[in-house]
Amino acid sequence: MTENLDLFSAPAPVDPAQPAIRIKALRDQLNHWAHQYYVLDAPTVPDAEYDRVYRELQALEAAHPDLVTPDSPTQRVIGAVMDGLVPVRHAVPMLSIHTETDTEATGAQAFDARVRRELGLSDADPAIEYVAEPKFDGLAMSLRYENGRLVQAATRGDGEVGEDVTHNIRTIRQIPLTLPGDVPPLLEVRGEVYMRRADFDALNERQREQGGKTFVNPRNAAAGAVRQLDSGITAQRPLSFFAYGLGAITPLGEGGPVFRTHYEMLQTLKSWGFPVAAQVRIAVGAAELVTFHRQVGASRDALPYDIDGVVYKVNSLQLQRDLGFKTREPRWAVAHKYPAQEMATKVEAIDVQVGRTGKITPVARLAPVFVGGVTVTNATLHNLFEIRKKGVRVGDTVIVRRAGDVIPEVVGVIAPTLGTDVSSLPPRGADPALGRPGGGVMPGTRAGYVPNFRMPNACPVCGSDVVREKGEANHRCTGGLFCAAQRKEAILHFAARRAMDIEGLGDKLVDQLVDANVIRTLPDLYRLGLTSLVALERMADKSAQNVLAALERSKQTTLPRFLFGLGLRHVGEATAKDLARHFGTLDAIMDASVEQLLQVNDVGPVVAQSLHTFFQQAHNREVVEQLRACGVTWPEGAPAERAPQILAGKTVVLTGTLPTLGRDAAKDLLEAAGAKVAGSVSKKTSYVVAGEEAGSKLAKALELGVPVLDEAGMLALLHAGAAAEGAG
Ligand code: 9MJ
């Protein structure tokens, strides 16, 4: 490794005979810092310091143009624009690998069995050693270095002939332009060029601001960037790289290196400055491959880049040679895919849905598509602005994404409907869907014209006005509990497990009860009798009795559950708990002034005002009174009678199944001690409490170095803190 040179002090006056030496020192230093920053993800100097040294090098090179070389860090973006991309024949063909989409276990087992069979091994022979790698979702690239200098970068193409994209690949800071002295004179490194998700989001944001084209996913953005003719454009679309193999290399007989295993080769590439994924592992036998597939799959959404599977490779290079190839696929490697998280499908219609708070959400009705492991027929379009931003219209082919448990969403259009091209739009004012022909005769594709989606002016459920408040992206129905959709959602929310926990009161039943006008307000729930329930379609005596019993049980509740169940805007579980803890009784909350509400932990002006307004309305107080009259009760406490706040200011994330505590109970304990319980892990997370089958959140915690506790550790922490507080 290059030691830090003394470059921090003001540049020494350059001896006219010595600029070459200073230039070399500056380049070495910049390359060293760039490797720490871009490859190791561990910056060691402030950006300003890097920039200062970079500028010194630029100035010196400007004064001595004869000393400028293509491998200088200043020469990553070359000014010239290409006329076209030039074909390149690969010295060693670029392979594609056989893909398995089978289940976790069978995919790995089938591969292991095949390898053992081909090698003539019996069950008595030892397990085979593999290397397991993530399968990056980008573009394969071959980087050719001659005497330690990058001379050519080529795409895979058909495997035999690709395209020369050296000018663009030079802009990727993770790819070294020069290699250390001990590398073989000829070296081709193969790997994947990809775009990190954060870089992709930032790129799309910039494109939007500048009115440019946005990209549907990081892979497409990376592919577009790699094939640019102008490397200045590529440089503005930040790409990354992972190495995973070799192409041509100086043969052993001519002084080339000796690698015995694939893993050893990867470690050597790493030592030469190439990024190699941290997840790469040696796995012995099929069982360890299965574990790898599962673990990487669980952490998939937490990774900063997209992967679409994992790759298994036989580790021994001798065994790889013994196994050889079948047509163009190596017999020693296989890609084992995860279910795709993105698929293309067609938008058949765009409808709107009305939520509990009246929010109107446009929803794309889709031709059924299998994505993220389930069949999806609806995907959210979020709001009108998102639809406009993405340019989605009925009939378009769109990309639908479903990652983890997230609601499926339309991420972008890949093929607009015929006729949405501006050149074929009818004149202003025309809208065939509304029977308005507009003026003049349109050339061409009138039949293909599809009107832009419009938000309805009236709620499709109750007919009330639909409005959008200033500064808000969402449209809302103004009907409140007059709107059946909002009433249904309000009842479901009230009945939810974390609110009043009324078992058996689900979607279907609430639909029936509201549609039949049996229930108009929350207290009506507690006025339900056997007769009105049994009168509903498909409701047997026994189920009706179960519902009534669940309603009866729910009457004994807690103040936070009751408050949360009322479904006030901005009042989630945590705020409900804070309010209950602070005021002790519901009457105190209902009578509190905005100023008094502002005293509560985490309650700001918007929440305080909205709470105050809610409880000032006679009809809302009436609902509360009626619920109490129906027998809903909870223990009331003295204000601010609370556990020691030993976790005040700390953020804790719960993941997996804890051995004894339910998730809600664990959350209650943590919150009672002052902690904020969050849903996702970041650098700011204080602790992750992990149980059985913890997945991506645990992986993220380990990656970020966030302390991880099990249930016992959490209880010990709470106990120790409380004891210390009690003593102090
Ligand atoms: C990807 N796409 O991540 C290979 N790959 O190995 C990895 N692709 C590969 N290895 C030989 N990790 C041919 C292709």
GROMACS .gro file of N, CA and C in nm, residues 132-276:
model
  435
  132ALA      N    1  -1.966  -1.940  -0.326
  132ALA     CA    2  -2.100  -1.886  -0.348
  132ALA      C    3  -2.089  -1.735  -0.356
  133GLU      N    4  -2.151  -1.677  -0.459
  133GLU     CA    5  -2.141  -1.532  -0.482
  133GLU      C    6  -2.281  -1.476  -0.506
  134PRO      N    7  -2.302  -1.348  -0.478
  134PRO     CA    8  -2.429  -1.287  -0.520
  134PRO      C    9  -2.429  -1.276  -0.672
  135LYS      N   10  -2.546  -1.278  -0.731
  135LYS     CA   11  -2.555  -1.258  -0.875
  135LYS      C   12  -2.603  -1.114  -0.898
  136PHE      N   13  -2.512  -1.031  -0.942
  136PHE     CA   14  -2.541  -0.888  -0.956
  136PHE      C   15  -2.627  -0.865  -1.079
  137ASP      N   16  -2.719  -0.770  -1.066
  137ASP     CA   17  -2.809  -0.743  -1.176
  137ASP      C   18  -2.759  -0.622  -1.254
  138GLY      N   19  -2.658  -0.647  -1.338
  138GLY     CA   20  -2.601  -0.537  -1.417
  138GLY      C   21  -2.563  -0.587  -1.554
  139LEU      N   22  -2.445  -0.544  -1.601
  139LEU     CA   23  -2.398  -0.588  -1.733
  139LEU      C   24  -2.259  -0.648  -1.719
  140ALA      N   25  -2.238  -0.762  -1.784
  140ALA     CA   26  -2.106  -0.826  -1.776
  140ALA      C   27  -2.005  -0.742  -1.854
  141MET      N   28  -1.884  -0.736  -1.801
  141MET     CA   29  -1.781  -0.652  -1.863
  141MET      C   30  -1.647  -0.722  -1.857
  142SER      N   31  -1.567  -0.705  -1.961
  142SER     CA   32  -1.432  -0.761  -1.961
  142SER      C   33  -1.333  -0.645  -1.966
  143LEU      N   34  -1.240  -0.642  -1.869
  143LEU     CA   35  -1.144  -0.532  -1.860
  143LEU      C   36  -1.006  -0.587  -1.894
  144ARG      N   37  -0.944  -0.531  -1.995
  144ARG     CA   38  -0.814  -0.584  -2.037
  144ARG      C   39  -0.703  -0.489  -1.991
  145TYR      N   40  -0.607  -0.545  -1.916
  145TYR     CA   41  -0.493  -0.468  -1.868
  145TYR      C   42  -0.368  -0.523  -1.935
  146GLU      N   43  -0.288  -0.435  -1.992
  146GLU     CA   44  -0.158  -0.476  -2.046
  146GLU      C   45  -0.052  -0.400  -1.970
  147ASN      N   46   0.043  -0.473  -1.917
  147ASN     CA   47   0.148  -0.414  -1.834
  147ASN      C   48   0.089  -0.322  -1.726
  148GLY      N   49  -0.020  -0.369  -1.667
  148GLY     CA   50  -0.078  -0.297  -1.554
  148GLY      C   51  -0.159  -0.175  -1.591
  149ARG      N   52  -0.187  -0.155  -1.722
  149ARG     CA   53  -0.269  -0.040  -1.760
  149ARG      C   54  -0.397  -0.086  -1.828
  150LEU      N   55  -0.507  -0.021  -1.793
  150LEU     CA   56  -0.634  -0.054  -1.858
  150LEU      C   57  -0.626  -0.012  -2.004
  151VAL      N   58  -0.637  -0.108  -2.096
  151VAL     CA   59  -0.630  -0.072  -2.237
  151VAL      C   60  -0.763  -0.091  -2.308
  152GLN      N   61  -0.848  -0.178  -2.253
  152GLN     CA   62  -0.975  -0.198  -2.321
  152GLN      C   63  -1.081  -0.252  -2.226
  153ALA      N   64  -1.204  -0.200  -2.244
  153ALA     CA   65  -1.318  -0.255  -2.171
  153ALA      C   66  -1.422  -0.290  -2.276
  154ALA      N   67  -1.473  -0.413  -2.268
  154ALA     CA   68  -1.569  -0.456  -2.369
  154ALA      C   69  -1.691  -0.521  -2.305
  155THR      N   70  -1.807  -0.496  -2.366
  155THR     CA   71  -1.930  -0.560  -2.319
  155THR      C   72  -1.928  -0.707  -2.361
  156ARG      N   73  -2.023  -0.784  -2.308
  156ARG     CA   74  -2.026  -0.926  -2.338
  156ARG      C   75  -2.069  -0.952  -2.483
  157GLY      N   76  -2.165  -0.873  -2.531
  157GLY     CA   77  -2.218  -0.897  -2.666
  157GLY      C   78  -2.274  -1.038  -2.674
  158ASP      N   79  -2.237  -1.113  -2.779
  158ASP     CA   80  -2.289  -1.249  -2.790
  158ASP      C   81  -2.195  -1.349  -2.723
  159GLY      N   82  -2.098  -1.300  -2.649
  159GLY     CA   83  -2.003  -1.389  -2.581
  159GLY      C   84  -1.873  -1.402  -2.658
  160GLU      N   85  -1.882  -1.390  -2.792
  160GLU     CA   86  -1.762  -1.398  -2.877
  160GLU      C   87  -1.715  -1.257  -2.912
  161VAL      N   88  -1.812  -1.174  -2.952
  161VAL     CA   89  -1.780  -1.037  -2.993
  161VAL      C   90  -1.866  -0.939  -2.912
  162GLY      N   91  -1.799  -0.848  -2.847
  162GLY     CA   92  -1.871  -0.744  -2.772
  162GLY      C   93  -1.842  -0.608  -2.831
  163GLU      N   94  -1.866  -0.503  -2.753
  163GLU     CA   95  -1.840  -0.368  -2.802
  163GLU      C   96  -1.739  -0.298  -2.713
  164ASP      N   97  -1.655  -0.218  -2.775
  164ASP     CA   98  -1.553  -0.144  -2.701
  164ASP      C   99  -1.617  -0.024  -2.632
  165VAL      N  100  -1.617  -0.027  -2.500
  165VAL     CA  101  -1.677   0.084  -2.423
  165VAL      C  102  -1.573   0.141  -2.325
  166THR      N  103  -1.446   0.130  -2.363
  166THR     CA  104  -1.337   0.175  -2.275
  166THR      C  105  -1.358   0.318  -2.228
  167HIS      N  106  -1.396   0.407  -2.322
  167HIS     CA  107  -1.410   0.549  -2.285
  167HIS      C  108  -1.509   0.567  -2.171
  168ASN      N  109  -1.613   0.485  -2.165
  168ASN     CA  110  -1.713   0.498  -2.059
  168ASN      C  111  -1.669   0.430  -1.930
  169ILE      N  112  -1.607   0.314  -1.945
  169ILE     CA  113  -1.568   0.236  -1.827
  169ILE      C  114  -1.459   0.309  -1.749
  170ARG      N  115  -1.380   0.389  -1.819
  170ARG     CA  116  -1.277   0.468  -1.750
  170ARG      C  117  -1.337   0.565  -1.649
  171THR      N  118  -1.465   0.602  -1.667
  171THR     CA  119  -1.527   0.698  -1.573
  171THR      C  120  -1.563   0.631  -1.440
  172ILE      N  121  -1.559   0.498  -1.434
  172ILE     CA  122  -1.600   0.428  -1.311
  172ILE      C  123  -1.486   0.431  -1.211
  173ARG      N  124  -1.506   0.504  -1.102
  173ARG     CA  125  -1.395   0.525  -1.008
  173ARG      C  126  -1.351   0.397  -0.940
  174GLN      N  127  -1.439   0.297  -0.933
  174GLN     CA  128  -1.401   0.171  -0.868
  174GLN      C  129  -1.309   0.087  -0.955
  175ILE      N  130  -1.299   0.123  -1.082
  175ILE     CA  131  -1.215   0.044  -1.173
  175ILE      C  132  -1.078   0.109  -1.184
  176PRO      N  133  -0.972   0.036  -1.141
  176PRO     CA  134  -0.839   0.098  -1.146
  176PRO      C  135  -0.794   0.118  -1.291
  177LEU      N  136  -0.731   0.233  -1.318
  177LEU     CA  137  -0.674   0.256  -1.450
  177LEU      C  138  -0.534   0.195  -1.457
  178THR      N  139  -0.469   0.189  -1.340
  178THR     CA  140  -0.337   0.124  -1.333
  178THR      C  141  -0.338   0.025  -1.219
  179LEU      N  142  -0.253  -0.078  -1.232
  179LEU     CA  143  -0.248  -0.183  -1.129
  179LEU      C  144  -0.109  -0.183  -1.066
  180PRO      N  145  -0.098  -0.242  -0.946
  180PRO     CA  146   0.034  -0.246  -0.882
  180PRO      C  147   0.134  -0.326  -0.965
  181GLY      N  148   0.260  -0.311  -0.932
  181GLY     CA  149   0.369  -0.367  -1.013
  181GLY      C  150   0.370  -0.518  -1.032
  182ASP      N  151   0.309  -0.594  -0.937
  182ASP     CA  152   0.327  -0.739  -0.943
  182ASP      C  153   0.222  -0.811  -1.027
  183VAL      N  154   0.144  -0.739  -1.108
  183VAL     CA  155   0.039  -0.809  -1.184
  183VAL      C  156   0.098  -0.869  -1.311
  184PRO      N  157   0.032  -0.975  -1.362
  184PRO     CA  158   0.081  -1.033  -1.486
  184PRO      C  159   0.071  -0.932  -1.601
  185PRO      N  160   0.162  -0.940  -1.698
  185PRO     CA  161   0.162  -0.843  -1.809
  185PRO      C  162   0.031  -0.841  -1.887
  186LEU      N  163  -0.033  -0.956  -1.899
  186LEU     CA  164  -0.166  -0.957  -1.962
  186LEU      C  165  -0.268  -1.006  -1.858
  187LEU      N  166  -0.371  -0.927  -1.841
  187LEU     CA  167  -0.473  -0.964  -1.741
  187LEU      C  168  -0.608  -0.915  -1.788
  188GLU      N  169  -0.703  -1.007  -1.802
  188GLU     CA  170  -0.841  -0.965  -1.830
  188GLU      C  171  -0.927  -0.999  -1.708
  189VAL      N  172  -0.987  -0.896  -1.651
  189VAL     CA  173  -1.071  -0.914  -1.533
  189VAL      C  174  -1.216  -0.905  -1.578
  190ARG      N  175  -1.295  -1.001  -1.533
  190ARG     CA  176  -1.437  -0.999  -1.571
  190ARG      C  177  -1.526  -0.976  -1.451
  191GLY      N  178  -1.632  -0.906  -1.474
  191GLY     CA  179  -1.723  -0.876  -1.363
  191GLY      C  180  -1.845  -0.805  -1.415
  192GLU      N  181  -1.913  -0.741  -1.322
  192GLU     CA  182  -2.042  -0.681  -1.354
  192GLU      C  183  -2.038  -0.531  -1.326
  193VAL      N  184  -2.081  -0.453  -1.424
  193VAL     CA  185  -2.101  -0.310  -1.403
  193VAL      C  186  -2.246  -0.291  -1.362
  194TYR      N  187  -2.270  -0.215  -1.257
  194TYR     CA  188  -2.407  -0.199  -1.208
  194TYR      C  189  -2.422  -0.058  -1.152
  195MET      N  190  -2.544  -0.024  -1.114
  195MET     CA  191  -2.567   0.107  -1.051
  195MET      C  192  -2.629   0.083  -0.914
  196ARG      N  193  -2.574   0.147  -0.812
  196ARG     CA  194  -2.629   0.135  -0.677
  196ARG      C  195  -2.766   0.201  -0.675
  197ARG      N  196  -2.855   0.151  -0.588
  197ARG     CA  197  -2.991   0.205  -0.588
  197ARG      C  198  -2.995   0.352  -0.552
  198ALA      N  199  -2.911   0.393  -0.456
  198ALA     CA  200  -2.912   0.534  -0.415
  198ALA      C  201  -2.866   0.621  -0.532
  199ASP      N  202  -2.766   0.573  -0.606
  199ASP     CA  203  -2.719   0.650  -0.722
  199ASP      C  204  -2.827   0.657  -0.829
  200PHE      N  205  -2.900   0.547  -0.843
  200PHE     CA  206  -3.009   0.541  -0.940
  200PHE      C  207  -3.119   0.642  -0.904
  201ASP      N  208  -3.157   0.644  -0.776
  201ASP     CA  209  -3.263   0.736  -0.732
  201ASP      C  210  -3.220   0.881  -0.754
  202ALA      N  211  -3.093   0.909  -0.719
  202ALA     CA  212  -3.044   1.046  -0.734
  202ALA      C  213  -3.039   1.084  -0.882
  203LEU      N  214  -2.998   0.989  -0.965
  203LEU     CA  215  -2.992   1.015  -1.110
  203LEU      C  216  -3.131   1.048  -1.163
  204ASN      N  217  -3.230   0.967  -1.127
  204ASN     CA  218  -3.366   0.992  -1.175
  204ASN      C  219  -3.419   1.126  -1.126
  205GLU      N  220  -3.384   1.159  -1.002
  205GLU     CA  221  -3.428   1.287  -0.947
  205GLU      C  222  -3.369   1.402  -1.030
  206ARG      N  223  -3.240   1.390  -1.061
  206ARG     CA  224  -3.176   1.495  -1.142
  206ARG      C  225  -3.238   1.501  -1.282
  207GLN      N  226  -3.262   1.383  -1.339
  207GLN     CA  227  -3.320   1.380  -1.474
  207GLN      C  228  -3.455   1.450  -1.474
  208ARG      N  229  -3.533   1.424  -1.368
  208ARG     CA  230  -3.664   1.484  -1.358
  208ARG      C  231  -3.654   1.635  -1.350
  209GLU      N  232  -3.562   1.681  -1.262
  209GLU     CA  233  -3.545   1.825  -1.246
  209GLU      C  234  -3.508   1.891  -1.377
  210GLN      N  235  -3.426   1.820  -1.456
  210GLN     CA  236  -3.380   1.879  -1.581
  210GLN      C  237  -3.472   1.844  -1.697
  211GLY      N  238  -3.585   1.780  -1.666
  211GLY     CA  239  -3.680   1.744  -1.770
  211GLY      C  240  -3.627   1.637  -1.864
  212GLY      N  241  -3.529   1.558  -1.818
  212GLY     CA  242  -3.473   1.451  -1.901
  212GLY      C  243  -3.549   1.321  -1.884
  213LYS      N  244  -3.501   1.218  -1.952
  213LYS     CA  245  -3.565   1.086  -1.948
  213LYS      C  246  -3.531   1.019  -1.815
  214THR      N  247  -3.630   0.954  -1.753
  214THR     CA  248  -3.599   0.879  -1.631
  214THR      C  249  -3.588   0.731  -1.667
  215PHE      N  250  -3.527   0.655  -1.579
  215PHE     CA  251  -3.501   0.514  -1.607
  215PHE      C  252  -3.588   0.427  -1.518
  216VAL      N  253  -3.626   0.309  -1.569
  216VAL     CA  254  -3.718   0.226  -1.491
  216VAL      C  255  -3.647   0.150  -1.379
  217ASN      N  256  -3.524   0.114  -1.398
  217ASN     CA  257  -3.453   0.045  -1.289
  217ASN      C  258  -3.302   0.064  -1.306
  218PRO      N  259  -3.227   0.030  -1.200
  218PRO     CA  260  -3.083   0.055  -1.204
  218PRO      C  261  -3.014  -0.018  -1.320
  219ARG      N  262  -3.063  -0.138  -1.354
  219ARG     CA  263  -3.001  -0.213  -1.462
  219ARG      C  264  -3.011  -0.139  -1.596
  220ASN      N  265  -3.132  -0.091  -1.625
  220ASN     CA  266  -3.150  -0.017  -1.750
  220ASN      C  267  -3.068   0.111  -1.753
  221ALA      N  268  -3.061   0.177  -1.638
  221ALA     CA  269  -2.983   0.301  -1.632
  221ALA      C  270  -2.836   0.269  -1.657
  222ALA      N  271  -2.788   0.158  -1.598
  222ALA     CA  272  -2.648   0.120  -1.615
  222ALA      C  273  -2.621   0.083  -1.761
  223ALA      N  274  -2.713   0.008  -1.821
  223ALA     CA  275  -2.694  -0.034  -1.959
  223ALA      C  276  -2.687   0.087  -2.052
  224GLY      N  277  -2.775   0.184  -2.028
  224GLY     CA  278  -2.776   0.305  -2.110
  224GLY      C  279  -2.645   0.382  -2.094
  225ALA      N  280  -2.599   0.388  -1.970
  225ALA     CA  281  -2.477   0.466  -1.942
  225ALA      C  282  -2.356   0.402  -2.009
  226VAL      N  283  -2.349   0.269  -2.006
  226VAL     CA  284  -2.232   0.199  -2.060
  226VAL      C  285  -2.222   0.216  -2.212
  227ARG      N  286  -2.336   0.227  -2.280
  227ARG     CA  287  -2.334   0.231  -2.426
  227ARG      C  288  -2.337   0.374  -2.482
  228GLN      N  289  -2.313   0.473  -2.399
  228GLN     CA  290  -2.309   0.612  -2.449
  228GLN      C  291  -2.192   0.631  -2.545
  229LEU      N  292  -2.209   0.722  -2.639
  229LEU     CA  293  -2.097   0.756  -2.728
  229LEU      C  294  -2.013   0.867  -2.666
  230ASP      N  295  -2.075   0.943  -2.575
  230ASP     CA  296  -2.005   1.054  -2.510
  230ASP      C  297  -1.980   1.018  -2.364
  231SER      N  298  -1.852   1.000  -2.329
  231SER     CA  299  -1.822   0.957  -2.192
  231SER      C  300  -1.855   1.065  -2.090
  232GLY      N  301  -1.873   1.188  -2.136
  232GLY     CA  302  -1.914   1.296  -2.045
  232GLY      C  303  -2.052   1.265  -1.987
  233ILE      N  304  -2.137   1.201  -2.067
  233ILE     CA  305  -2.271   1.164  -2.018
  233ILE      C  306  -2.259   1.049  -1.919
  234THR      N  307  -2.178   0.949  -1.954
  234THR     CA  308  -2.160   0.835  -1.864
  234THR      C  309  -2.110   0.882  -1.727
  235ALA      N  310  -2.019   0.980  -1.730
  235ALA     CA  311  -1.959   1.027  -1.604
  235ALA      C  312  -2.065   1.084  -1.510
  236GLN      N  313  -2.178   1.129  -1.566
  236GLN     CA  314  -2.283   1.184  -1.480
  236GLN      C  315  -2.381   1.076  -1.433
  237ARG      N  316  -2.355   0.952  -1.470
  237ARG     CA  317  -2.445   0.843  -1.430
  237ARG      C  318  -2.363   0.742  -1.352
  238PRO      N  319  -2.346   0.763  -1.223
  238PRO     CA  320  -2.246   0.690  -1.146
  238PRO      C  321  -2.265   0.539  -1.149
  239LEU      N  322  -2.163   0.471  -1.199
  239LEU     CA  323  -2.166   0.325  -1.210
  239LEU      C  324  -2.070   0.265  -1.109
  240SER      N  325  -2.090   0.138  -1.079
  240SER     CA  326  -2.002   0.066  -0.988
  240SER      C  327  -1.963  -0.067  -1.053
  241PHE      N  328  -1.875  -0.141  -0.989
  241PHE     CA  329  -1.824  -0.263  -1.050
  241PHE      C  330  -1.791  -0.366  -0.942
  242PHE      N  331  -1.820  -0.494  -0.973
  242PHE     CA  332  -1.772  -0.606  -0.893
  242PHE      C  333  -1.700  -0.704  -0.984
  243ALA      N  334  -1.581  -0.749  -0.942
  243ALA     CA  335  -1.507  -0.849  -1.019
  243ALA      C  336  -1.549  -0.987  -0.974
  244TYR      N  337  -1.561  -1.083  -1.069
  244TYR     CA  338  -1.591  -1.221  -1.029
  244TYR      C  339  -1.521  -1.327  -1.115
  245GLY      N  340  -1.430  -1.285  -1.202
  245GLY     CA  341  -1.365  -1.388  -1.282
  245GLY      C  342  -1.252  -1.333  -1.367
  246LEU      N  343  -1.194  -1.423  -1.447
  246LEU     CA  344  -1.082  -1.386  -1.534
  246LEU      C  345  -1.112  -1.423  -1.677
  247GLY      N  346  -1.052  -1.348  -1.770
  247GLY     CA  347  -1.053  -1.386  -1.911
  247GLY      C  348  -0.913  -1.433  -1.946
  248ALA      N  349  -0.854  -1.370  -2.048
  248ALA     CA  350  -0.717  -1.408  -2.085
  248ALA      C  351  -0.619  -1.360  -1.978
  249ILE      N  352  -0.512  -1.439  -1.960
  249ILE     CA  353  -0.409  -1.401  -1.862
  249ILE      C  354  -0.277  -1.461  -1.908
  250THR      N  355  -0.168  -1.393  -1.875
  250THR     CA  356  -0.036  -1.446  -1.911
  250THR      C  357  -0.026  -1.589  -1.858
  251PRO      N  358   0.008  -1.686  -1.946
  251PRO     CA  359   0.012  -1.825  -1.900
  251PRO      C  360   0.123  -1.848  -1.798
  252LEU      N  361   0.102  -1.950  -1.719
  252LEU     CA  362   0.197  -1.989  -1.615
  252LEU      C  363   0.338  -2.004  -1.674
  253GLY      N  364   0.346  -2.069  -1.791
  253GLY     CA  365   0.475  -2.095  -1.854
  253GLY      C  366   0.550  -1.966  -1.890
  254GLU      N  367   0.477  -1.857  -1.905
  254GLU     CA  368   0.543  -1.730  -1.942
  254GLU      C  369   0.548  -1.634  -1.824
  255GLY      N  370   0.540  -1.688  -1.705
  255GLY     CA  371   0.554  -1.604  -1.586
  255GLY      C  372   0.420  -1.561  -1.526
  256GLY      N  373   0.311  -1.618  -1.578
  256GLY     CA  374   0.178  -1.584  -1.523
  256GLY      C  375   0.161  -1.642  -1.382
  257PRO      N  376   0.056  -1.598  -1.311
  257PRO     CA  377   0.037  -1.640  -1.172
  257PRO      C  378  -0.019  -1.783  -1.161
  258VAL      N  379  -0.002  -1.842  -1.045
  258VAL     CA  380  -0.060  -1.974  -1.018
  258VAL      C  381  -0.177  -1.952  -0.923
  259PHE      N  382  -0.295  -1.988  -0.966
  259PHE     CA  383  -0.409  -1.989  -0.874
  259PHE      C  384  -0.455  -2.133  -0.866
  260ARG      N  385  -0.479  -2.180  -0.743
  260ARG     CA  386  -0.531  -2.316  -0.731
  260ARG      C  387  -0.683  -2.316  -0.722
  261THR      N  388  -0.735  -2.206  -0.666
  261THR     CA  389  -0.880  -2.203  -0.648
  261THR      C  390  -0.938  -2.070  -0.698
  262HIS      N  391  -1.066  -2.076  -0.725
  262HIS     CA  392  -1.140  -1.957  -0.765
  262HIS      C  393  -1.134  -1.853  -0.652
  263TYR      N  394  -1.147  -1.899  -0.528
  263TYR     CA  395  -1.149  -1.808  -0.413
  263TYR      C  396  -1.016  -1.733  -0.401
  264GLU      N  397  -0.907  -1.809  -0.420
  264GLU     CA  398  -0.774  -1.749  -0.413
  264GLU      C  399  -0.760  -1.641  -0.522
  265MET      N  400  -0.814  -1.673  -0.641
  265MET     CA  401  -0.808  -1.577  -0.750
  265MET      C  402  -0.884  -1.448  -0.714
  266LEU      N  403  -1.003  -1.466  -0.653
  266LEU     CA  404  -1.081  -1.347  -0.615
  266LEU      C  405  -1.006  -1.262  -0.512
  267GLN      N  406  -0.943  -1.331  -0.416
  267GLN     CA  407  -0.869  -1.256  -0.313
  267GLN      C  408  -0.753  -1.179  -0.377
  268THR      N  409  -0.692  -1.241  -0.478
  268THR     CA  410  -0.581  -1.173  -0.545
  268THR      C  411  -0.632  -1.050  -0.621
  269LEU      N  412  -0.746  -1.066  -0.688
  269LEU     CA  413  -0.803  -0.951  -0.760
  269LEU      C  414  -0.829  -0.837  -0.662
  270LYS      N  415  -0.877  -0.876  -0.543
  270LYS     CA  416  -0.905  -0.775  -0.441
  270LYS      C  417  -0.775  -0.702  -0.404
  271SER      N  418  -0.667  -0.781  -0.388
  271SER     CA  419  -0.540  -0.719  -0.348
  271SER      C  420  -0.485  -0.629  -0.460
  272TRP      N  421  -0.528  -0.652  -0.582
  272TRP     CA  422  -0.484  -0.568  -0.693
  272TRP      C  423  -0.570  -0.442  -0.708
  273GLY      N  424  -0.672  -0.431  -0.622
  273GLY     CA  425  -0.751  -0.307  -0.623
  273GLY      C  426  -0.891  -0.320  -0.681
  274PHE      N  427  -0.934  -0.444  -0.715
  274PHE     CA  428  -1.069  -0.460  -0.772
  274PHE      C  429  -1.171  -0.483  -0.661
  275PRO      N  430  -1.292  -0.428  -0.675
  275PRO     CA  431  -1.395  -0.456  -0.576
  275PRO      C  432  -1.446  -0.600  -0.592
  276VAL      N  433  -1.449  -0.672  -0.482
  276VAL     CA  434  -1.506  -0.807  -0.478
  276VAL      C  435  -1.613  -0.804  -0.370
   0.00000   0.00000   0.00000
